[in-house]
Structures are given as structure tokens and as C-alpha cells.
Amino acid sequence: MIPVKGYKGERVAVLGLGRSGLATAAALRAGGAEPLLWDDSPEARAKAEAEGFTLTDLTRHASLEGVACLVTSPGIPHLYPAAHPIIARALELGVPVDNDIGLFFQSAAGTEWDEMETPPKIVAVTGSNGKSTTTALIHHILRAAGKPVQMAGNIGKGVLSIDPPGEGEVVVLELSSYQTELARALTPDVAVFTNLSPDHLDRHGGMGGYFAAKARLFTMGGPDRAVIGVDEVEGRYLAGALAQGAQDDRVIRVSSGTKLEGFGWSVFARKGFLAEWRKGRQVASIDLREVKGLPGAHNHQNACAAYAACRALGLAPKLIEGALHSFAGLPHRSQLVGERAGVRFVNDSKATNVDSAAKALQAFPRIRWIAGGHGKEGGIASLKPLLGSVVKAYFIGHSARDFALQVGETPHEICETMERAVARAAEEAQAGEVVLLAPAAASFDQYPNFEKRGEDFTARVKALIG
């Protein structure tokens, strides 16, 4: 646990008692603060009481008077589309509003770090797509290199639940826009921006607000190194805003598909090969085509970002290359779950929007595509130019019929359930093809979350192939 510093003897309100909220309460108490806990859910309040915490009804008008800070969980809106009433009241009173990420950066480092020969480093990863894979890949590479490392944030443990980092240790954090937009302290040593595509726009008041939330990771504290994906205009803008010029190697530009040879430091992938360039010359190259845990151009971008972050930490290219080959991938993210008679079955249940699904559809040459669920605005019409690799589509869930109307001449079948879709795709697939679950839709019509959807796909595939 990371005890929270700066609030000893103070009353600190905590709104939201999920995983991060309860961890925050414990860390505040360990740091000598008095946490005042509340959640709108009776079930969450009961769980907190069962763990020995005392509740305070923060909905009462006077409950926030004299409070030093309000700490809120990431999923609770504080501005758009409308602030939660408790947060709105805190803002009226001038009570600072923070989250567990801000408390972590405020509290993780201490005077003991000054006495270490190799102080800990913090790597933080954000972006629209690929941040979980990039975070896990950095963690995997560091472990393979024998480095002490912990992973937390939007993946793994809550940030305040990790052990205090020790000599030479690296903490790798995945941070969502919900987490970066409110944190009052953001000071990583290495910060990574993977890419940007439209998501959570109602929460951020549009694309500009969404990008601004991500950019705070780089502009708040100024990381020693910034790894920036520059395949979108926002990434190019961010890299330009941070660098003093093209040769400023504090910014490492990353791309999947574009040569980046004219910069102080860049890492890019083209035609399956990763290349690192520094000050006008190539210093390393890695063949990514046989790295089974990272298929497709989108994963090659993830590999470039992770490679750049690990190079910024001082790891050698050959060491990183070996670790890439032993990376198995994350569950529900281009995860190979089985193979039968030359047919591969890939679970990309995390592809909950068309941008993620587009990347999955470009990763394989011949696809039996399982898609559908609770479709988002616009459906899958924008994917039509990418359907040349789809041998046949099998649609499930609430949006199955809507999706079927948007795929033009692409062969398709309305299956409605995962059970039928897997059975039909497996029955019709030929050697060399991939049965791919990339839903391009939310899961909430049939499953509580994308993980359960992916687990259902995986279980049905394993039952079929034995």
C-alpha cells in the first residue's frame, strides 16, 4: 500500500467505493487522514461497512464543510454531461477534487528515494486503443530483463494498492482519460501516448475535451521522456508542442506505417519490421512478423511504443526483441485461443468500437468475422472499405440485423447468439482462415462486460476443438 501524504489529521471525502475507492480510503487512513466514505449504491456502502469503514452521507448539504479534499472514482462525471451533485457541491465550496492517480503521484516518492543508488521510475501509458497491451508489454519486457516491476492503474491493481517501489523498481501504469482528466498531480518519468480516436465524447464534451484529458499526462508535470504515437494529427500536435525541435530526443515519435527518419529519436514499423532511428541513422531493427502475441499493424504500433519506453529506461534492443517473442498477449485483445485443422480462433472482445474492430480486421488476410452486440452511433458502416478480408460475417446480439444492412455484398448470417455464431463459423472455416471475434459493439445487451463475452467465445471454441 502507498500511504497518502499531505492529509495527516485532515478529513478527506471519498466518493465511489469500488476497487479504487476502497483502496484510496485505506491509503488515506494509513497516511493519518480521516476518510469520509460514500457511494450512491447501497450494495457498495454495505461492502465498505463489511470491511470496517464508517460511512458519511455526503449528500447532506453541510457534509463537505471543513473537508480538505474530495477524492472521486474515475467513472463519476465531474463536468460533462453534468457534474455529480456531490462534486458540484465541492466545487461550489472550493474543496479541491482529486482522484487516486493524483494521490499516488503526490505520495509515491519520498525522501527515501534520494538515498537509493537507482531510484524507482514511473511509466504511464494513455491513448484510445492499445494502452492495455502496451502497458502489459512494457511490464513483460521489464520482467524478462530481470527488473523489479509492478503494474497498476486501469489494469492490474489500483495504484494505491501496490507496494512502495524499491531500489531500481519500475511502476507501469495504464491511465484512462477518466483518470488523467482530474488528477491534480501527474509526474511520470516516461509518458506514452498510443493514439487517439473518438470515444467517451459525452463525458469530455467532445473530441477537444477528450484530447485535452489525455494531454494532461504530458503537460502537467513534464516527463523526462515522452513516447508519442504520431499517426493522428493530435499526436503530431502533441509531439510538436513538447519538443524544442525535430532533433529534440526527449520526444520519441512512434508510427505504424510511416518512416520517421528525420527526428532526434523515432521508432516505427513498416511491412512487419520495427526500426529505431536516432539522429539520422538506424540503430536497431526487429522482425515482428513472427511475434505471435502481437498480430497486425495495430499491435506493431503497440510494440513500437513499448520498445521506445523500454529503450528510454535503458534496455538493450536485443533484450527487448527476445521478450517480444515470449509475450502471449492479453485476454480479449487479439488473443489466440485455439487452432484446429489450420483454422485459428482469435478473441478480440475488447474491440468494442469500430476503430478497434478496424484494426483487428486489418490484422488477418481471411476472416470469419463474429460481430455485434449493443451497437454504437453510426453502426459499422465505416468498416465497409475494410471488409475485403472478410470471407463471411456472423452477427449476434441486439444490433445483428442493423449490422447486416450495413455490410453490402459481404456474405453474412444473422446468428443472434455466440453459441450459434461460433458453431457456424467453425463449421464453414477453411485452413488458413481466422475465426475472429471483433464485435465493434458494446456487450451490455447479452453480457455484463466485454470480458464475459470473450470468455463465452473462448469456452465455446475450446469445447469445439477439444
GROMACS .gro file of C-alpha atoms in nm:
model
  466
    1MET     CA    1   0.000   0.000   0.000
    2ILE     CA    2   0.109   0.360  -0.070
    3PRO     CA    3   0.007   0.570   0.234
    4VAL     CA    4  -0.133   0.904   0.117
    5LYS     CA    5   0.079   1.203   0.215
    6GLY     CA    6  -0.029   1.557   0.282
    7TYR     CA    7  -0.356   1.500   0.470
    8LYS     CA    8  -0.248   1.382   0.815
    9GLY     CA    9  -0.511   1.487   1.066
   10GLU     CA   10  -0.743   1.613   0.788
   11ARG     CA   11  -1.088   1.497   0.686
   12VAL     CA   12  -1.094   1.371   0.324
   13ALA     CA   13  -1.417   1.274   0.149
   14VAL     CA   14  -1.417   0.969  -0.081
   15LEU     CA   15  -1.697   0.936  -0.338
   16GLY     CA   16  -1.732   0.596  -0.505
   17LEU     CA   17  -1.646   0.275  -0.320
   18GLY     CA   18  -1.540   0.035  -0.592
   19ARG     CA   19  -1.190  -0.111  -0.612
   20SER     CA   20  -1.012   0.225  -0.634
   21GLY     CA   21  -1.236   0.393  -0.378
   22LEU     CA   22  -1.178   0.137  -0.103
   23ALA     CA   23  -0.805   0.128  -0.177
   24THR     CA   24  -0.800   0.507  -0.154
   25ALA     CA   25  -0.980   0.500   0.180
   26ALA     CA   26  -0.730   0.250   0.321
   27ALA     CA   27  -0.434   0.452   0.190
   28LEU     CA   28  -0.573   0.774   0.336
   29ARG     CA   29  -0.619   0.610   0.673
   30ALA     CA   30  -0.264   0.470   0.657
   31GLY     CA   31  -0.139   0.825   0.596
   32GLY     CA   32  -0.317   0.960   0.903
   33ALA     CA   33  -0.621   1.115   0.734
   34GLU     CA   34  -0.983   1.061   0.834
   35PRO     CA   35  -1.169   0.928   0.526
   36LEU     CA   36  -1.540   1.010   0.492
   37LEU     CA   37  -1.691   0.749   0.261
   38TRP     CA   38  -1.998   0.749   0.041
   39ASP     CA   39  -2.138   0.567  -0.262
   40ASP     CA   40  -2.477   0.606  -0.428
   41SER     CA   41  -2.510   0.225  -0.434
   42PRO     CA   42  -2.643   0.059  -0.115
   43GLU     CA   43  -2.451  -0.258  -0.212
   44ALA     CA   44  -2.121  -0.069  -0.231
   45ARG     CA   45  -2.189   0.101   0.101
   46ALA     CA   46  -2.262  -0.234   0.263
   47LYS     CA   47  -1.936  -0.378   0.129
   48ALA     CA   48  -1.741  -0.083   0.270
   49GLU     CA   49  -1.901  -0.130   0.611
   50ALA     CA   50  -1.821  -0.502   0.599
   51GLU     CA   51  -1.456  -0.407   0.551
   52GLY     CA   52  -1.461  -0.193   0.865
   53PHE     CA   53  -1.514   0.155   0.717
   54THR     CA   54  -1.758   0.411   0.858
   55LEU     CA   55  -1.992   0.584   0.612
   56THR     CA   56  -2.074   0.954   0.595
   57ASP     CA   57  -2.374   1.071   0.395
   58LEU     CA   58  -2.207   1.318   0.159
   59THR     CA   59  -2.542   1.410   0.005
   60ARG     CA   60  -2.620   1.619   0.314
   61HIS     CA   61  -2.570   1.988   0.236
   62ALA     CA   62  -2.320   2.054   0.517
   63SER     CA   63  -2.125   1.729   0.486
   64LEU     CA   64  -1.836   1.877   0.285
   65GLU     CA   65  -1.775   2.179   0.505
   66GLY     CA   66  -1.428   2.162   0.657
   67VAL     CA   67  -1.320   1.880   0.425
   68ALA     CA   68  -0.964   1.913   0.291
   69CYS     CA   69  -1.027   1.729  -0.036
   70LEU     CA   70  -1.287   1.522  -0.221
   71VAL     CA   71  -1.146   1.212  -0.390
   72THR     CA   72  -1.374   1.070  -0.659
   73SER     CA   73  -1.371   0.745  -0.855
   74PRO     CA   74  -1.289   0.772  -1.228
   75GLY     CA   75  -1.634   0.672  -1.355
   76ILE     CA   76  -1.818   0.955  -1.179
   77PRO     CA   77  -1.861   1.265  -1.404
   78HIS     CA   78  -1.735   1.594  -1.263
   79LEU     CA   79  -1.807   1.827  -1.558
   80TYR     CA   80  -1.980   1.670  -1.861
   81PRO     CA   81  -2.251   1.577  -1.932
   82ALA     CA   82  -2.326   1.704  -1.579
   83ALA     CA   83  -2.131   1.701  -1.254
   84HIS     CA   84  -2.239   1.460  -0.985
   85PRO     CA   85  -2.424   1.665  -0.718
   86ILE     CA   86  -2.162   1.592  -0.452
   87ILE     CA   87  -1.881   1.704  -0.682
   88ALA     CA   88  -2.080   2.011  -0.782
   89ARG     CA   89  -2.121   2.099  -0.415
   90ALA     CA   90  -1.746   2.056  -0.355
   91LEU     CA   91  -1.669   2.291  -0.642
   92GLU     CA   92  -1.913   2.549  -0.502
   93LEU     CA   93  -1.731   2.538  -0.168
   94GLY     CA   94  -1.384   2.547  -0.323
   95VAL     CA   95  -1.299   2.200  -0.196
   96PRO     CA   96  -1.019   2.051  -0.413
   97VAL     CA   97  -1.132   1.750  -0.618
   98ASP     CA   98  -0.879   1.475  -0.693
   99ASN     CA   99  -0.861   1.104  -0.770
  100ASP     CA  100  -0.642   0.813  -0.667
  101ILE     CA  101  -0.398   0.879  -0.954
  102GLY     CA  102  -0.330   1.230  -0.826
  103LEU     CA  103  -0.285   1.098  -0.472
  104PHE     CA  104  -0.042   0.833  -0.598
  105PHE     CA  105   0.185   1.082  -0.775
  106GLN     CA  106   0.166   1.308  -0.469
  107SER     CA  107   0.259   1.025  -0.233
  108ALA     CA  108   0.472   0.759  -0.406
  109ALA     CA  109   0.810   0.935  -0.389
  110GLY     CA  110   0.967   1.014  -0.056
  111THR     CA  111   1.298   1.117   0.098
  112GLU     CA  112   1.400   0.750   0.093
  113TRP     CA  113   1.421   0.772  -0.287
  114ASP     CA  114   1.701   1.026  -0.252
  115GLU     CA  115   1.911   0.769  -0.066
  116MET     CA  116   1.874   0.499  -0.334
  117GLU     CA  117   2.152   0.438  -0.585
  118THR     CA  118   1.886   0.377  -0.855
  119PRO     CA  119   1.558   0.548  -0.759
  120PRO     CA  120   1.232   0.399  -0.888
  121LYS     CA  121   1.086   0.509  -1.221
  122ILE     CA  122   0.721   0.554  -1.317
  123VAL     CA  123   0.600   0.485  -1.672
  124ALA     CA  124   0.245   0.596  -1.756
  125VAL     CA  125   0.057   0.490  -2.071
  126THR     CA  126  -0.254   0.654  -2.215
  127GLY     CA  127  -0.435   0.667  -2.550
  128SER     CA  128  -0.757   0.545  -2.710
  129ASN     CA  129  -0.655   0.199  -2.828
  130GLY     CA  130  -0.371  -0.032  -2.738
  131LYS     CA  131  -0.287   0.117  -2.399
  132SER     CA  132  -0.359  -0.206  -2.208
  133THR     CA  133  -0.148  -0.415  -2.444
  134THR     CA  134   0.131  -0.155  -2.442
  135THR     CA  135   0.128  -0.138  -2.062
  136ALA     CA  136   0.132  -0.516  -2.024
  137LEU     CA  137   0.406  -0.545  -2.286
  138ILE     CA  138   0.631  -0.293  -2.108
  139HIS     CA  139   0.572  -0.485  -1.784
  140HIS     CA  140   0.652  -0.815  -1.957
  141ILE     CA  141   0.974  -0.683  -2.115
  142LEU     CA  142   1.097  -0.544  -1.784
  143ARG     CA  143   1.024  -0.872  -1.606
  144ALA     CA  144   1.203  -1.064  -1.878
  145ALA     CA  145   1.501  -0.832  -1.825
  146GLY     CA  146   1.505  -0.920  -1.456
  147LYS     CA  147   1.393  -0.575  -1.342
  148PRO     CA  148   1.168  -0.535  -1.037
  149VAL     CA  149   0.839  -0.405  -1.174
  150GLN     CA  150   0.475  -0.353  -1.076
  151MET     CA  151   0.175  -0.286  -1.300
  152ALA     CA  152  -0.130  -0.088  -1.188
  153GLY     CA  153  -0.393   0.172  -1.274
  154ASN     CA  154  -0.657   0.081  -1.528
  155ILE     CA  155  -0.504  -0.267  -1.544
  156GLY     CA  156  -0.395  -0.488  -1.257
  157LYS     CA  157  -0.406  -0.335  -0.908
  158GLY     CA  158  -0.532   0.004  -0.804
  159VAL     CA  159  -0.240   0.247  -0.788
  160LEU     CA  160  -0.255   0.295  -0.412
  161SER     CA  161  -0.268  -0.082  -0.351
  162ILE     CA  162   0.081  -0.154  -0.486
  163ASP     CA  163   0.385  -0.199  -0.263
  164PRO     CA  164   0.607   0.105  -0.215
  165PRO     CA  165   0.857   0.076  -0.502
  166GLY     CA  166   1.214  -0.009  -0.406
  167GLU     CA  167   1.565   0.023  -0.543
  168GLY     CA  168   1.568   0.024  -0.924
  169GLU     CA  169   1.199  -0.068  -0.949
  170VAL     CA  170   0.967   0.045  -1.228
  171VAL     CA  171   0.595   0.108  -1.185
  172VAL     CA  172   0.400   0.082  -1.512
  173LEU     CA  173   0.058   0.249  -1.511
  174GLU     CA  174  -0.224   0.233  -1.763
  175LEU     CA  175  -0.426   0.554  -1.735
  176SER     CA  176  -0.762   0.623  -1.897
  177SER     CA  177  -0.887   0.969  -1.989
  178TYR     CA  178  -1.120   0.946  -1.688
  179GLN     CA  179  -0.811   0.914  -1.468
  180THR     CA  180  -0.588   1.174  -1.631
  181GLU     CA  181  -0.851   1.447  -1.664
  182LEU     CA  182  -0.889   1.507  -1.291
  183ALA     CA  183  -0.561   1.405  -1.124
  184ARG     CA  184  -0.403   1.706  -0.951
  185ALA     CA  185  -0.053   1.557  -0.985
  186LEU     CA  186   0.082   1.375  -1.293
  187THR     CA  187   0.462   1.338  -1.291
  188PRO     CA  188   0.575   1.016  -1.465
  189ASP     CA  189   0.936   0.970  -1.570
  190VAL     CA  190   0.826   0.826  -1.905
  191ALA     CA  191   0.483   0.902  -2.055
  192VAL     CA  192   0.335   0.716  -2.354
  193PHE     CA  193   0.057   0.833  -2.588
  194THR     CA  194  -0.052   0.550  -2.819
  195ASN     CA  195  -0.314   0.710  -3.045
  196LEU     CA  196  -0.646   0.894  -3.045
  197SER     CA  197  -0.986   0.802  -3.186
  198PRO     CA  198  -1.337   0.918  -3.084
  199ASP     CA  199  -1.452   0.766  -2.754
  200HIS     CA  200  -1.623   0.886  -2.433
  201LEU     CA  201  -1.711   1.211  -2.608
  202ASP     CA  202  -2.019   1.278  -2.395
  203ARG     CA  203  -1.801   1.258  -2.082
  204HIS     CA  204  -1.541   1.501  -2.222
  205GLY     CA  205  -1.768   1.746  -2.404
  206GLY     CA  206  -1.637   1.649  -2.748
  207MET     CA  207  -1.315   1.546  -2.917
  208GLY     CA  208  -1.123   1.851  -2.799
  209GLY     CA  209  -1.201   1.779  -2.435
  210TYR     CA  210  -1.111   1.412  -2.481
  211PHE     CA  211  -0.771   1.500  -2.628
  212ALA     CA  212  -0.712   1.761  -2.357
  213ALA     CA  213  -0.775   1.497  -2.089
  214LYS     CA  214  -0.511   1.270  -2.244
  215ALA     CA  215  -0.263   1.555  -2.300
  216ARG     CA  216  -0.265   1.647  -1.928
  217LEU     CA  217  -0.036   1.347  -1.866
  218PHE     CA  218   0.234   1.529  -2.064
  219THR     CA  219   0.165   1.893  -1.982
  220MET     CA  220   0.106   1.874  -1.604
  221GLY     CA  221   0.447   1.762  -1.484
  222GLY     CA  222   0.665   1.724  -1.790
  223PRO     CA  223   0.801   1.368  -1.820
  224ASP     CA  224   1.173   1.316  -1.880
  225ARG     CA  225   1.083   1.122  -2.195
  226ALA     CA  226   0.760   1.133  -2.397
  227VAL     CA  227   0.675   0.848  -2.635
  228ILE     CA  228   0.415   0.984  -2.880
  229GLY     CA  229   0.220   0.796  -3.147
  230VAL     CA  230   0.210   1.036  -3.442
  231ASP     CA  231  -0.023   0.854  -3.681
  232GLU     CA  232  -0.303   1.102  -3.599
  233VAL     CA  233  -0.292   1.479  -3.613
  234GLU     CA  234  -0.338   1.508  -3.236
  235GLY     CA  235  -0.026   1.301  -3.173
  236ARG     CA  236   0.174   1.512  -3.417
  237TYR     CA  237   0.048   1.825  -3.245
  238LEU     CA  238   0.139   1.690  -2.901
  239ALA     CA  239   0.489   1.587  -3.013
  240GLY     CA  240   0.542   1.931  -3.164
  241ALA     CA  241   0.419   2.105  -2.851
  242LEU     CA  242   0.658   1.910  -2.627
  243ALA     CA  243   0.973   1.914  -2.840
  244GLN     CA  244   1.207   2.210  -2.886
  245GLY     CA  245   1.263   2.098  -3.244
  246ALA     CA  246   1.276   1.791  -3.467
  247GLN     CA  247   1.608   1.680  -3.314
  248ASP     CA  248   1.488   1.700  -2.951
  249ASP     CA  249   1.529   1.338  -2.840
  250ARG     CA  250   1.327   1.388  -2.523
  251VAL     CA  251   1.032   1.312  -2.752
  252ILE     CA  252   1.034   0.970  -2.917
  253ARG     CA  253   0.795   0.965  -3.212
  254VAL     CA  254   0.625   0.632  -3.290
  255SER     CA  255   0.438   0.517  -3.601
  256SER     CA  256   0.292   0.210  -3.763
  257GLY     CA  257   0.335   0.258  -4.137
  258THR     CA  258   0.525   0.587  -4.170
  259LYS     CA  259   0.903   0.628  -4.192
  260LEU     CA  260   1.028   0.867  -3.927
  261GLU     CA  261   1.391   0.921  -4.020
  262GLY     CA  262   1.433   1.296  -3.975
  263PHE     CA  263   1.398   1.318  -3.598
  264GLY     CA  264   1.626   1.301  -3.298
  265TRP     CA  265   1.469   0.972  -3.186
  266SER     CA  266   1.195   0.765  -3.351
  267VAL     CA  267   1.063   0.410  -3.361
  268PHE     CA  268   0.839   0.291  -3.644
  269ALA     CA  269   0.710  -0.029  -3.804
  270ARG     CA  270   0.672  -0.089  -4.178
  271LYS     CA  271   0.593  -0.415  -4.357
  272GLY     CA  272   0.632  -0.606  -4.032
  273PHE     CA  273   0.971  -0.466  -3.932
  274LEU     CA  274   1.036  -0.237  -3.636
  275ALA     CA  275   1.313   0.020  -3.685
  276GLU     CA  276   1.475   0.252  -3.433
  277TRP     CA  277   1.638   0.569  -3.563
  278ARG     CA  278   1.850   0.814  -3.365
  279LYS     CA  279   1.996   1.136  -3.501
  280GLY     CA  280   1.973   1.037  -3.866
  281ARG     CA  281   2.079   0.674  -3.856
  282GLN     CA  282   1.917   0.337  -3.788
  283VAL     CA  283   2.040   0.175  -3.468
  284ALA     CA  284   1.818  -0.134  -3.442
  285SER     CA  285   1.568  -0.348  -3.638
  286ILE     CA  286   1.331  -0.625  -3.528
  287ASP     CA  287   1.120  -0.860  -3.744
  288LEU     CA  288   0.772  -0.850  -3.586
  289ARG     CA  289   0.606  -1.086  -3.834
  290GLU     CA  290   0.674  -1.397  -3.626
  291VAL     CA  291   0.579  -1.243  -3.292
  292LYS     CA  292   0.259  -1.441  -3.243
  293GLY     CA  293   0.132  -1.242  -2.946
  294LEU     CA  294   0.128  -0.917  -3.148
  295PRO     CA  295  -0.052  -0.973  -3.481
  296GLY     CA  296  -0.143  -0.687  -3.714
  297ALA     CA  297  -0.034  -0.329  -3.771
  298HIS     CA  298  -0.212  -0.201  -3.458
  299ASN     CA  299  -0.012  -0.440  -3.241
  300HIS     CA  300   0.303  -0.342  -3.425
  301GLN     CA  301   0.231   0.014  -3.312
  302ASN     CA  302   0.193  -0.118  -2.955
  303ALA     CA  303   0.526  -0.298  -2.994
  304CYS     CA  304   0.693   0.024  -3.112
  305ALA     CA  305   0.555   0.222  -2.816
  306ALA     CA  306   0.662  -0.042  -2.563
  307TYR     CA  307   1.003  -0.076  -2.728
  308ALA     CA  308   1.054   0.303  -2.714
  309ALA     CA  309   0.955   0.321  -2.347
  310CYS     CA  310   1.194   0.039  -2.256
  311ARG     CA  311   1.476   0.197  -2.458
  312ALA     CA  312   1.409   0.521  -2.267
  313LEU     CA  313   1.465   0.316  -1.949
  314GLY     CA  314   1.800   0.195  -2.082
  315LEU     CA  315   1.720  -0.160  -2.202
  316ALA     CA  316   1.916  -0.303  -2.496
  317PRO     CA  317   1.740  -0.378  -2.828
  318LYS     CA  318   1.832  -0.748  -2.830
  319LEU     CA  319   1.692  -0.797  -2.481
  320ILE     CA  320   1.366  -0.629  -2.583
  321GLU     CA  321   1.346  -0.839  -2.901
  322GLY     CA  322   1.370  -1.163  -2.706
  323ALA     CA  323   1.096  -1.053  -2.466
  324LEU     CA  324   0.862  -0.963  -2.754
  325HIS     CA  325   0.867  -1.324  -2.872
  326SER     CA  326   0.764  -1.457  -2.530
  327PHE     CA  327   0.469  -1.218  -2.493
  328ALA     CA  328   0.145  -1.417  -2.503
  329GLY     CA  329  -0.088  -1.120  -2.544
  330LEU     CA  330  -0.372  -1.005  -2.322
  331PRO     CA  331  -0.705  -1.184  -2.281
  332HIS     CA  332  -0.973  -1.042  -2.515
  333ARG     CA  333  -0.719  -0.841  -2.719
  334SER     CA  334  -0.618  -1.028  -3.037
  335GLN     CA  335  -0.583  -1.335  -2.816
  336LEU     CA  336  -0.517  -1.664  -2.994
  337VAL     CA  337  -0.738  -1.910  -2.806
  338GLY     CA  338  -0.702  -2.219  -3.024
  339GLU     CA  339  -0.634  -2.375  -3.362
  340ARG     CA  340  -0.790  -2.666  -3.547
  341ALA     CA  341  -0.710  -2.802  -3.893
  342GLY     CA  342  -0.528  -2.484  -3.991
  343VAL     CA  343  -0.805  -2.252  -3.864
  344ARG     CA  344  -0.711  -2.006  -3.590
  345PHE     CA  345  -0.964  -1.871  -3.339
  346VAL     CA  346  -0.891  -1.518  -3.213
  347ASN     CA  347  -1.069  -1.340  -2.929
  348ASP     CA  348  -1.071  -0.960  -2.963
  349SER     CA  349  -1.379  -0.896  -2.748
  350LYS     CA  350  -1.219  -0.568  -2.634
  351ALA     CA  351  -1.287  -0.431  -2.986
  352THR     CA  352  -1.599  -0.253  -2.861
  353ASN     CA  353  -1.590   0.028  -3.119
  354VAL     CA  354  -1.542   0.045  -3.495
  355ASP     CA  355  -1.188   0.182  -3.469
  356SER     CA  356  -1.070  -0.116  -3.264
  357ALA     CA  357  -1.259  -0.357  -3.492
  358ALA     CA  358  -1.097  -0.193  -3.797
  359LYS     CA  359  -0.752  -0.268  -3.659
  360ALA     CA  360  -0.848  -0.631  -3.595
  361LEU     CA  361  -0.992  -0.670  -3.947
  362GLN     CA  362  -0.663  -0.549  -4.094
  363ALA     CA  363  -0.455  -0.797  -3.894
  364PHE     CA  364  -0.552  -1.114  -4.086
  365PRO     CA  365  -0.597  -1.197  -4.459
  366ARG     CA  366  -0.902  -1.430  -4.450
  367ILE     CA  367  -1.155  -1.380  -4.173
  368ARG     CA  368  -1.475  -1.540  -4.048
  369TRP     CA  369  -1.594  -1.236  -3.855
  370ILE     CA  370  -1.817  -1.260  -3.546
  371ALA     CA  371  -1.955  -0.915  -3.462
  372GLY     CA  372  -2.249  -0.747  -3.295
  373GLY     CA  373  -2.387  -0.659  -2.956
  374HIS     CA  374  -2.515  -0.320  -2.848
  375GLY     CA  375  -2.407  -0.111  -3.147
  376LYS     CA  376  -2.283   0.245  -3.114
  377GLU     CA  377  -2.389   0.552  -3.312
  378GLY     CA  378  -2.321   0.502  -3.682
  379GLY     CA  379  -2.308   0.124  -3.657
  380ILE     CA  380  -2.039  -0.041  -3.869
  381ALA     CA  381  -2.093   0.149  -4.195
  382SER     CA  382  -1.743   0.298  -4.176
  383LEU     CA  383  -1.591  -0.053  -4.181
  384LYS     CA  384  -1.726  -0.133  -4.528
  385PRO     CA  385  -1.396  -0.047  -4.708
  386LEU     CA  386  -1.215  -0.300  -4.486
  387LEU     CA  387  -1.442  -0.597  -4.549
  388GLY     CA  388  -1.239  -0.735  -4.840
  389SER     CA  389  -1.063  -0.969  -4.597
  390VAL     CA  390  -1.393  -1.098  -4.456
  391VAL     CA  391  -1.497  -1.431  -4.608
  392LYS     CA  392  -1.823  -1.418  -4.414
  393ALA     CA  393  -1.970  -1.229  -4.117
  394TYR     CA  394  -2.176  -1.383  -3.837
  395PHE     CA  395  -2.381  -1.125  -3.647
  396ILE     CA  396  -2.500  -1.156  -3.288
  397GLY     CA  397  -2.689  -0.954  -3.030
  398HIS     CA  398  -2.915  -0.652  -3.035
  399SER     CA  399  -2.761  -0.492  -3.345
  400ALA     CA  400  -2.732  -0.807  -3.557
  401ARG     CA  401  -2.992  -0.702  -3.813
  402ASP     CA  402  -2.873  -0.341  -3.827
  403PHE     CA  403  -2.518  -0.460  -3.890
  404ALA     CA  404  -2.639  -0.696  -4.164
  405LEU     CA  405  -2.786  -0.400  -4.351
  406GLN     CA  406  -2.451  -0.217  -4.348
  407VAL     CA  407  -2.211  -0.472  -4.499
  408GLY     CA  408  -2.323  -0.454  -4.860
  409GLU     CA  409  -2.229  -0.762  -5.066
  410THR     CA  410  -2.020  -0.923  -4.792
  411PRO     CA  411  -2.163  -1.272  -4.719
  412HIS     CA  412  -2.323  -1.275  -4.378
  413GLU     CA  413  -2.556  -1.464  -4.148
  414ILE     CA  414  -2.767  -1.348  -3.855
  415CYS     CA  415  -2.685  -1.589  -3.572
  416GLU     CA  416  -2.807  -1.382  -3.274
  417THR     CA  417  -2.617  -1.591  -3.013
  418MET     CA  418  -2.248  -1.657  -2.959
  419GLU     CA  419  -2.317  -2.029  -2.945
  420ARG     CA  420  -2.458  -2.037  -3.297
  421ALA     CA  421  -2.203  -1.791  -3.438
  422VAL     CA  422  -1.904  -1.994  -3.318
  423ALA     CA  423  -2.060  -2.320  -3.435
  424ARG     CA  424  -2.142  -2.186  -3.783
  425ALA     CA  425  -1.806  -2.012  -3.832
  426ALA     CA  426  -1.613  -2.320  -3.720
  427GLU     CA  427  -1.823  -2.544  -3.945
  428GLU     CA  428  -1.759  -2.331  -4.255
  429ALA     CA  429  -1.398  -2.219  -4.196
  430GLN     CA  430  -1.120  -2.350  -4.420
  431ALA     CA  431  -0.749  -2.397  -4.348
  432GLY     CA  432  -0.565  -2.064  -4.345
  433GLU     CA  433  -0.868  -1.868  -4.223
  434VAL     CA  434  -0.921  -1.697  -3.889
  435VAL     CA  435  -1.243  -1.705  -3.687
  436LEU     CA  436  -1.229  -1.359  -3.531
  437LEU     CA  437  -1.447  -1.217  -3.256
  438ALA     CA  438  -1.420  -0.838  -3.302
  439PRO     CA  439  -1.769  -0.715  -3.205
  440ALA     CA  440  -1.749  -0.341  -3.294
  441ALA     CA  441  -2.016  -0.301  -3.026
  442ALA     CA  442  -2.068  -0.291  -2.653
  443SER     CA  443  -2.156  -0.613  -2.473
  444PHE     CA  444  -2.435  -0.497  -2.243
  445ASP     CA  445  -2.722  -0.647  -2.441
  446GLN     CA  446  -2.610  -1.006  -2.368
  447TYR     CA  447  -2.316  -0.984  -2.124
  448PRO     CA  448  -2.223  -0.771  -1.820
  449ASN     CA  449  -1.892  -0.670  -1.981
  450PHE     CA  450  -1.660  -0.745  -2.273
  451GLU     CA  451  -1.459  -0.989  -2.057
  452LYS     CA  452  -1.760  -1.217  -2.008
  453ARG     CA  453  -1.833  -1.201  -2.381
  454GLY     CA  454  -1.476  -1.301  -2.459
  455GLU     CA  455  -1.486  -1.580  -2.203
  456ASP     CA  456  -1.802  -1.717  -2.364
  457PHE     CA  457  -1.633  -1.717  -2.707
  458THR     CA  458  -1.323  -1.884  -2.565
  459ALA     CA  459  -1.520  -2.152  -2.382
  460ARG     CA  460  -1.724  -2.240  -2.692
  461VAL     CA  461  -1.410  -2.256  -2.908
  462LYS     CA  462  -1.232  -2.483  -2.661
  463ALA     CA  463  -1.538  -2.709  -2.642
  464LEU     CA  464  -1.535  -2.740  -3.021
  465ILE     CA  465  -1.165  -2.805  -3.074
  466GLY     CA  466  -1.112  -3.019  -2.763
   0.00000   0.00000   0.00000
